[in-house]
Amino acid sequence: KDSHLYLIIKEEILNRSPIENSGTSTKRSEKRSSDIMYLINESKIEGIKKYVDIGIGDGTITSAISNKITEKFHTRELYGLDLKDERKNKDDKSYELIIYDGINIPIRNIDIITLMMVLHHVEKLDQFINSLYESIENGGIIIIRDHDISNKKFHKLVKIQHDIMKYIYDESVIYSDESTRDNYMSKDEIIKLMTDKGFEYLSNIKTEHLFNLKNNPTKYIYLVFKKK
């Protein structure tokens, strides 16, 4: 809870593994896009006419996924949604950026939606899930990457992790119990949230091998859902 401690941690992280290293960013984008392509293939979807990534951040992962989807499915409509434009490459033509309100998805008849570390940031979750359901085609797929937060210990750990990452980029961010208000959920809670809204959980798709289980302290998971 001491800002001085955060400064020390920041310097250690930057000295040992520079966050803005382009090689690291490329490797991360390649891994995430490969994960998504594996999950798409396992979902048995036959074609993708329209793809949407929600919460694109700097756009590097969205671009990598879009390029692979286009190569495999010859998809022509690919979109990235976010609250504001924070892309590293604002000339990227692999997808179209759409600024939206964080709740209402302004696109319909979507075949694939990806939510990469986004769900726990959504403020009006019930309305957002309703919008997901309305925007996706029957038989369409939603892929969620998030944390599996099943108790207070993991909740605290993930809060600290997020605050440190925020502090690395903005030293005005000081840790406190109120510094993040994210809606962390367990795997079972996410599944219930989605299935209660009418989505089918594709439990047959194996995802454990996509993570290094010895180096996954904040319990990242992938979940795949299909609109019935």
PDB file of N, CA, C and O in Angstrom, residues 156-191:
ATOM      1  N   LYS A 156      -7.300 -10.469  -4.541  1.00  0.00           N
ATOM      2  CA  LYS A 156      -6.304  -9.502  -4.084  1.00  0.00           C
ATOM      3  C   LYS A 156      -5.066  -9.537  -4.970  1.00  0.00           C
ATOM      4  O   LYS A 156      -4.510  -8.493  -5.335  1.00  0.00           O
ATOM      5  N   LEU A 157      -4.619 -10.729  -5.329  1.00  0.00           N
ATOM      6  CA  LEU A 157      -3.428 -10.879  -6.161  1.00  0.00           C
ATOM      7  C   LEU A 157      -3.616 -10.212  -7.517  1.00  0.00           C
ATOM      8  O   LEU A 157      -2.726  -9.494  -7.997  1.00  0.00           O
ATOM      9  N   VAL A 158      -4.770 -10.427  -8.136  1.00  0.00           N
ATOM     10  CA  VAL A 158      -5.021  -9.843  -9.458  1.00  0.00           C
ATOM     11  C   VAL A 158      -5.161  -8.327  -9.360  1.00  0.00           C
ATOM     12  O   VAL A 158      -4.695  -7.590 -10.236  1.00  0.00           O
ATOM     13  N   LYS A 159      -5.787  -7.825  -8.292  1.00  0.00           N
ATOM     14  CA  LYS A 159      -5.869  -6.382  -8.086  1.00  0.00           C
ATOM     15  C   LYS A 159      -4.483  -5.758  -8.019  1.00  0.00           C
ATOM     16  O   LYS A 159      -4.214  -4.717  -8.624  1.00  0.00           O
ATOM     17  N   ILE A 160      -3.590  -6.403  -7.277  1.00  0.00           N
ATOM     18  CA  ILE A 160      -2.222  -5.879  -7.156  1.00  0.00           C
ATOM     19  C   ILE A 160      -1.519  -5.911  -8.499  1.00  0.00           C
ATOM     20  O   ILE A 160      -0.849  -4.952  -8.900  1.00  0.00           O
ATOM     21  N   GLN A 161      -1.679  -7.028  -9.233  1.00  0.00           N
ATOM     22  CA  GLN A 161      -1.056  -7.140 -10.552  1.00  0.00           C
ATOM     23  C   GLN A 161      -1.515  -6.010 -11.472  1.00  0.00           C
ATOM     24  O   GLN A 161      -0.712  -5.350 -12.131  1.00  0.00           O
ATOM     25  N   HIS A 162      -2.811  -5.754 -11.509  1.00  0.00           N
ATOM     26  CA  HIS A 162      -3.357  -4.713 -12.383  1.00  0.00           C
ATOM     27  C   HIS A 162      -2.875  -3.332 -11.966  1.00  0.00           C
ATOM     28  O   HIS A 162      -2.550  -2.498 -12.806  1.00  0.00           O
ATOM     29  N   ASP A 163      -2.837  -3.084 -10.657  1.00  0.00           N
ATOM     30  CA  ASP A 163      -2.398  -1.774 -10.192  1.00  0.00           C
ATOM     31  C   ASP A 163      -0.932  -1.524 -10.513  1.00  0.00           C
ATOM     32  O   ASP A 163      -0.540  -0.411 -10.867  1.00  0.00           O
ATOM     33  N   ILE A 164      -0.111  -2.578 -10.416  1.00  0.00           N
ATOM     34  CA  ILE A 164       1.303  -2.428 -10.758  1.00  0.00           C
ATOM     35  C   ILE A 164       1.454  -2.082 -12.232  1.00  0.00           C
ATOM     36  O   ILE A 164       2.230  -1.193 -12.598  1.00  0.00           O
ATOM     37  N   MET A 165       0.704  -2.778 -13.086  1.00  0.00           N
ATOM     38  CA  MET A 165       0.796  -2.499 -14.518  1.00  0.00           C
ATOM     39  C   MET A 165       0.330  -1.080 -14.831  1.00  0.00           C
ATOM     40  O   MET A 165       0.928  -0.385 -15.660  1.00  0.00           O
ATOM     41  N   LYS A 166      -0.726  -0.622 -14.152  1.00  0.00           N
ATOM     42  CA  LYS A 166      -1.183   0.750 -14.345  1.00  0.00           C
ATOM     43  C   LYS A 166      -0.117   1.739 -13.876  1.00  0.00           C
ATOM     44  O   LYS A 166       0.126   2.766 -14.510  1.00  0.00           O
ATOM     45  N   TYR A 167       0.523   1.432 -12.751  1.00  0.00           N
ATOM     46  CA  TYR A 167       1.516   2.337 -12.183  1.00  0.00           C
ATOM     47  C   TYR A 167       2.760   2.436 -13.053  1.00  0.00           C
ATOM     48  O   TYR A 167       3.416   3.478 -13.113  1.00  0.00           O
ATOM     49  N   ILE A 168       3.094   1.364 -13.747  1.00  0.00           N
ATOM     50  CA  ILE A 168       4.250   1.386 -14.643  1.00  0.00           C
ATOM     51  C   ILE A 168       4.074   2.477 -15.692  1.00  0.00           C
ATOM     52  O   ILE A 168       5.022   3.178 -16.064  1.00  0.00           O
ATOM     53  N   TYR A 169       2.855   2.640 -16.171  1.00  0.00           N
ATOM     54  CA  TYR A 169       2.588   3.623 -17.218  1.00  0.00           C
ATOM     55  C   TYR A 169       2.152   4.973 -16.663  1.00  0.00           C
ATOM     56  O   TYR A 169       2.241   5.986 -17.361  1.00  0.00           O
ATOM     57  N   ASP A 170       1.672   5.006 -15.422  1.00  0.00           N
ATOM     58  CA  ASP A 170       1.181   6.260 -14.859  1.00  0.00           C
ATOM     59  C   ASP A 170       1.495   6.287 -13.370  1.00  0.00           C
ATOM     60  O   ASP A 170       0.826   5.646 -12.563  1.00  0.00           O
ATOM     61  N   GLU A 171       2.516   7.056 -12.985  1.00  0.00           N
ATOM     62  CA  GLU A 171       2.969   7.081 -11.600  1.00  0.00           C
ATOM     63  C   GLU A 171       1.971   7.758 -10.668  1.00  0.00           C
ATOM     64  O   GLU A 171       2.144   7.728  -9.452  1.00  0.00           O
ATOM     65  N   SER A 172       0.938   8.393 -11.200  1.00  0.00           N
ATOM     66  CA  SER A 172      -0.078   9.014 -10.354  1.00  0.00           C
ATOM     67  C   SER A 172      -1.015   7.968  -9.758  1.00  0.00           C
ATOM     68  O   SER A 172      -1.772   8.262  -8.831  1.00  0.00           O
ATOM     69  N   VAL A 173      -0.966   6.730 -10.295  1.00  0.00           N
ATOM     70  CA  VAL A 173      -1.801   5.655  -9.773  1.00  0.00           C
ATOM     71  C   VAL A 173      -1.166   5.110  -8.507  1.00  0.00           C
ATOM     72  O   VAL A 173      -0.048   4.611  -8.523  1.00  0.00           O
ATOM     73  N   ILE A 174      -1.849   5.229  -7.406  1.00  0.00           N
ATOM     74  CA  ILE A 174      -1.362   4.736  -6.126  1.00  0.00           C
ATOM     75  C   ILE A 174      -2.272   3.608  -5.663  1.00  0.00           C
ATOM     76  O   ILE A 174      -3.497   3.729  -5.706  1.00  0.00           O
ATOM     77  N   TYR A 175      -1.688   2.530  -5.206  1.00  0.00           N
ATOM     78  CA  TYR A 175      -2.496   1.375  -4.819  1.00  0.00           C
ATOM     79  C   TYR A 175      -3.339   1.675  -3.584  1.00  0.00           C
ATOM     80  O   TYR A 175      -2.887   2.270  -2.619  1.00  0.00           O
ATOM     81  N   SER A 176      -4.568   1.229  -3.605  1.00  0.00           N
ATOM     82  CA  SER A 176      -5.424   1.201  -2.425  1.00  0.00           C
ATOM     83  C   SER A 176      -6.491   0.156  -2.674  1.00  0.00           C
ATOM     84  O   SER A 176      -6.667  -0.315  -3.797  1.00  0.00           O
ATOM     85  N   ASP A 177      -7.212  -0.210  -1.645  1.00  0.00           N
ATOM     86  CA  ASP A 177      -8.267  -1.215  -1.809  1.00  0.00           C
ATOM     87  C   ASP A 177      -9.357  -0.725  -2.745  1.00  0.00           C
ATOM     88  O   ASP A 177     -10.128  -1.509  -3.279  1.00  0.00           O
ATOM     89  N   GLU A 178      -9.453   0.592  -2.959  1.00  0.00           N
ATOM     90  CA  GLU A 178     -10.477   1.149  -3.830  1.00  0.00           C
ATOM     91  C   GLU A 178      -9.942   1.507  -5.213  1.00  0.00           C
ATOM     92  O   GLU A 178     -10.651   2.064  -6.031  1.00  0.00           O
ATOM     93  N   SER A 179      -8.656   1.190  -5.474  1.00  0.00           N
ATOM     94  CA  SER A 179      -8.028   1.666  -6.711  1.00  0.00           C
ATOM     95  C   SER A 179      -8.493   0.923  -7.945  1.00  0.00           C
ATOM     96  O   SER A 179      -8.330   1.398  -9.052  1.00  0.00           O
ATOM     97  N   THR A 180      -9.052  -0.258  -7.777  1.00  0.00           N
ATOM     98  CA  THR A 180      -9.661  -0.944  -8.912  1.00  0.00           C
ATOM     99  C   THR A 180     -11.040  -1.451  -8.495  1.00  0.00           C
ATOM    100  O   THR A 180     -11.228  -1.929  -7.398  1.00  0.00           O
ATOM    101  N   ARG A 181     -11.982  -1.352  -9.377  1.00  0.00           N
ATOM    102  CA  ARG A 181     -13.353  -1.771  -9.082  1.00  0.00           C
ATOM    103  C   ARG A 181     -13.799  -2.814 -10.112  1.00  0.00           C
ATOM    104  O   ARG A 181     -14.940  -2.838 -10.523  1.00  0.00           O
ATOM    105  N   ASP A 182     -12.870  -3.642 -10.537  1.00  0.00           N
ATOM    106  CA  ASP A 182     -13.161  -4.604 -11.581  1.00  0.00           C
ATOM    107  C   ASP A 182     -14.026  -5.740 -11.057  1.00  0.00           C
ATOM    108  O   ASP A 182     -13.971  -6.111  -9.891  1.00  0.00           O
ATOM    109  N   ASN A 183     -14.811  -6.318 -11.994  1.00  0.00           N
ATOM    110  CA  ASN A 183     -15.753  -7.376 -11.633  1.00  0.00           C
ATOM    111  C   ASN A 183     -15.135  -8.749 -11.881  1.00  0.00           C
ATOM    112  O   ASN A 183     -15.496  -9.433 -12.826  1.00  0.00           O
ATOM    113  N   TYR A 184     -14.195  -9.128 -11.046  1.00  0.00           N
ATOM    114  CA  TYR A 184     -13.557 -10.426 -11.216  1.00  0.00           C
ATOM    115  C   TYR A 184     -14.522 -11.542 -10.848  1.00  0.00           C
ATOM    116  O   TYR A 184     -15.253 -11.452  -9.865  1.00  0.00           O
ATOM    117  N   MET A 185     -14.476 -12.612 -11.650  1.00  0.00           N
ATOM    118  CA  MET A 185     -15.364 -13.740 -11.437  1.00  0.00           C
ATOM    119  C   MET A 185     -14.588 -15.047 -11.530  1.00  0.00           C
ATOM    120  O   MET A 185     -13.494 -15.100 -12.091  1.00  0.00           O
ATOM    121  N   SER A 186     -15.184 -16.090 -10.994  1.00  0.00           N
ATOM    122  CA  SER A 186     -14.619 -17.427 -11.157  1.00  0.00           C
ATOM    123  C   SER A 186     -15.053 -17.995 -12.508  1.00  0.00           C
ATOM    124  O   SER A 186     -15.982 -17.475 -13.151  1.00  0.00           O
ATOM    125  N   LYS A 187     -14.399 -19.059 -12.909  1.00  0.00           N
ATOM    126  CA  LYS A 187     -14.778 -19.750 -14.141  1.00  0.00           C
ATOM    127  C   LYS A 187     -16.252 -20.148 -14.095  1.00  0.00           C
ATOM    128  O   LYS A 187     -16.991 -19.929 -15.072  1.00  0.00           O
ATOM    129  N   ASP A 188     -16.682 -20.726 -12.980  1.00  0.00           N
ATOM    130  CA  ASP A 188     -18.071 -21.173 -12.865  1.00  0.00           C
ATOM    131  C   ASP A 188     -19.045 -20.006 -12.942  1.00  0.00           C
ATOM    132  O   ASP A 188     -20.138 -20.124 -13.512  1.00  0.00           O
ATOM    133  N   GLU A 189     -18.660 -18.858 -12.374  1.00  0.00           N
ATOM    134  CA  GLU A 189     -19.530 -17.681 -12.422  1.00  0.00           C
ATOM    135  C   GLU A 189     -19.670 -17.142 -13.843  1.00  0.00           C
ATOM    136  O   GLU A 189     -20.758 -16.716 -14.254  1.00  0.00           O
ATOM    137  N   ILE A 190     -18.574 -17.158 -14.598  1.00  0.00           N
ATOM    138  CA  ILE A 190     -18.640 -16.708 -15.990  1.00  0.00           C
ATOM    139  C   ILE A 190     -19.523 -17.637 -16.812  1.00  0.00           C
ATOM    140  O   ILE A 190     -20.352 -17.193 -17.606  1.00  0.00           O
ATOM    141  N   ILE A 191     -19.355 -18.935 -16.601  1.00  0.00           N
ATOM    142  CA  ILE A 191     -20.167 -19.915 -17.328  1.00  0.00           C
ATOM    143  C   ILE A 191     -21.648 -19.715 -17.013  1.00  0.00           C
ATOM    144  O   ILE A 191     -22.505 -19.711 -17.907  1.00  0.00           O
TER     145      ILE A 191
END
